[in-house]
């Protein structure tokens, strides 16, 4: 079962209040969602969203008997504003994004997310939409693949790995995770503790699911539908994603710039708000020891300005 990261910090950071309406935009296995539901103490609404149908079903089961009204929506969070409006929900008091893949996705061989199993190369979080990683690799231009491996995977041998993948795809040998692992191992070799295919798998998964595009659109939509004084909590596991969240929050916090004629003017993006913590929160030693996934997690929390601020 997926272990929710920084559970108490998330519930405290969202300042869950009984009677409110909260959204878990990446419900996964429902660990955070269950804790938010409990903090609602039988009063309020919880909307759970995931682009993976299996995740949604696990969460619905986990929320059974939680005592609050639950709305479960199968959707990517970039569409959160529209899908909530369709449920007649125009604004919410808090929203959580716990970005990335779940342990269940990684541990289910046929999902194709892991280099630990030989399985069809799928990697889609939503298996009812888009194209699989195998289809994407069949069509991608080599230069674009180099860019993806560098930007999302920080793969130092990006050019050689991309050339190997494109060659294998042209020969009809890029349909399974095992075939992808074989290409990477041939190019990169097998040294050190980290599996050589880790970076490549992460990069391709992020491209296939448009994870960066989703994050940018999800943050903007989420902030828009937050009530004044409402909070947004975002957990990331990738430095590029954390940077996007950090800049997004900074831009919406804005800054006062001095004017030549005296006084100052606020500059920034609307809607306005404030970072609840200047620095990202990280998991403590005990949590990292119990759950190695927690080691790379960063939690940032933002509060939308109250009316009149
Ligand atoms: C790290 S897990 C979340 C775990 C969850 N917080 C828990 O306590 O079990 C990430 C989940 O986000 C979902 N996800 C990732 N990107 C998404 C997106 N753009 N829209 C909706 N769900 C997304 C994945 O399918 C996965 O189930």
XYZ file of C-alpha atoms in Angstrom, residues 4-27 30-48 59 62-63 66-70 92-98 231-233 235:
62
model
C 1.256 8.921 2.270
C 4.153 11.363 2.571
C 4.349 13.986 5.354
C 0.761 13.166 6.291
C 0.438 15.372 9.381
C 2.251 18.301 7.762
C -0.197 18.136 4.846
C -3.314 18.077 7.051
C -1.941 20.863 9.276
C -0.727 22.844 6.249
C -4.142 22.709 4.592
C -5.703 23.846 7.893
C -8.643 21.520 7.345
C -11.783 22.973 8.955
C -14.980 20.969 9.582
C -17.691 22.083 7.162
C -15.239 23.009 4.405
C -14.755 21.632 0.917
C -11.351 20.115 0.101
C -9.900 18.533 -3.029
C -7.294 15.792 -3.182
C -6.291 16.199 -6.826
C -4.032 13.093 -6.844
C -5.811 10.717 -4.473
C -6.396 7.566 -0.465
C -3.928 7.921 2.422
C -3.970 11.722 2.450
C -7.651 11.763 1.498
C -8.570 9.602 4.499
C -6.664 11.893 6.856
C -8.355 14.994 5.404
C -11.753 13.269 5.726
C -11.032 12.500 9.400
C -9.981 16.100 10.053
C -13.362 17.202 8.670
C -14.950 15.426 11.676
C -18.086 14.376 9.878
C -18.872 17.797 8.392
C -17.981 18.947 4.920
C -17.021 17.771 1.488
C -14.101 15.901 0.069
C -13.499 15.746 -3.673
C -11.033 13.084 -4.787
C -9.552 5.673 -2.615
C -10.574 3.620 1.724
C -13.045 6.458 2.335
C -15.468 8.291 6.628
C -18.576 10.302 7.520
C -18.269 13.142 5.025
C -19.704 13.658 1.552
C -17.283 12.320 -1.048
C -12.966 25.107 -2.503
C -11.165 25.688 0.803
C -8.076 23.616 0.166
C -6.382 21.497 -2.438
C -3.629 18.891 -2.374
C -1.368 17.837 -5.235
C 0.897 14.864 -4.454
C -4.645 26.810 0.986
C -2.886 24.684 -1.566
C -0.323 22.011 -0.635
C 4.334 17.573 -2.871
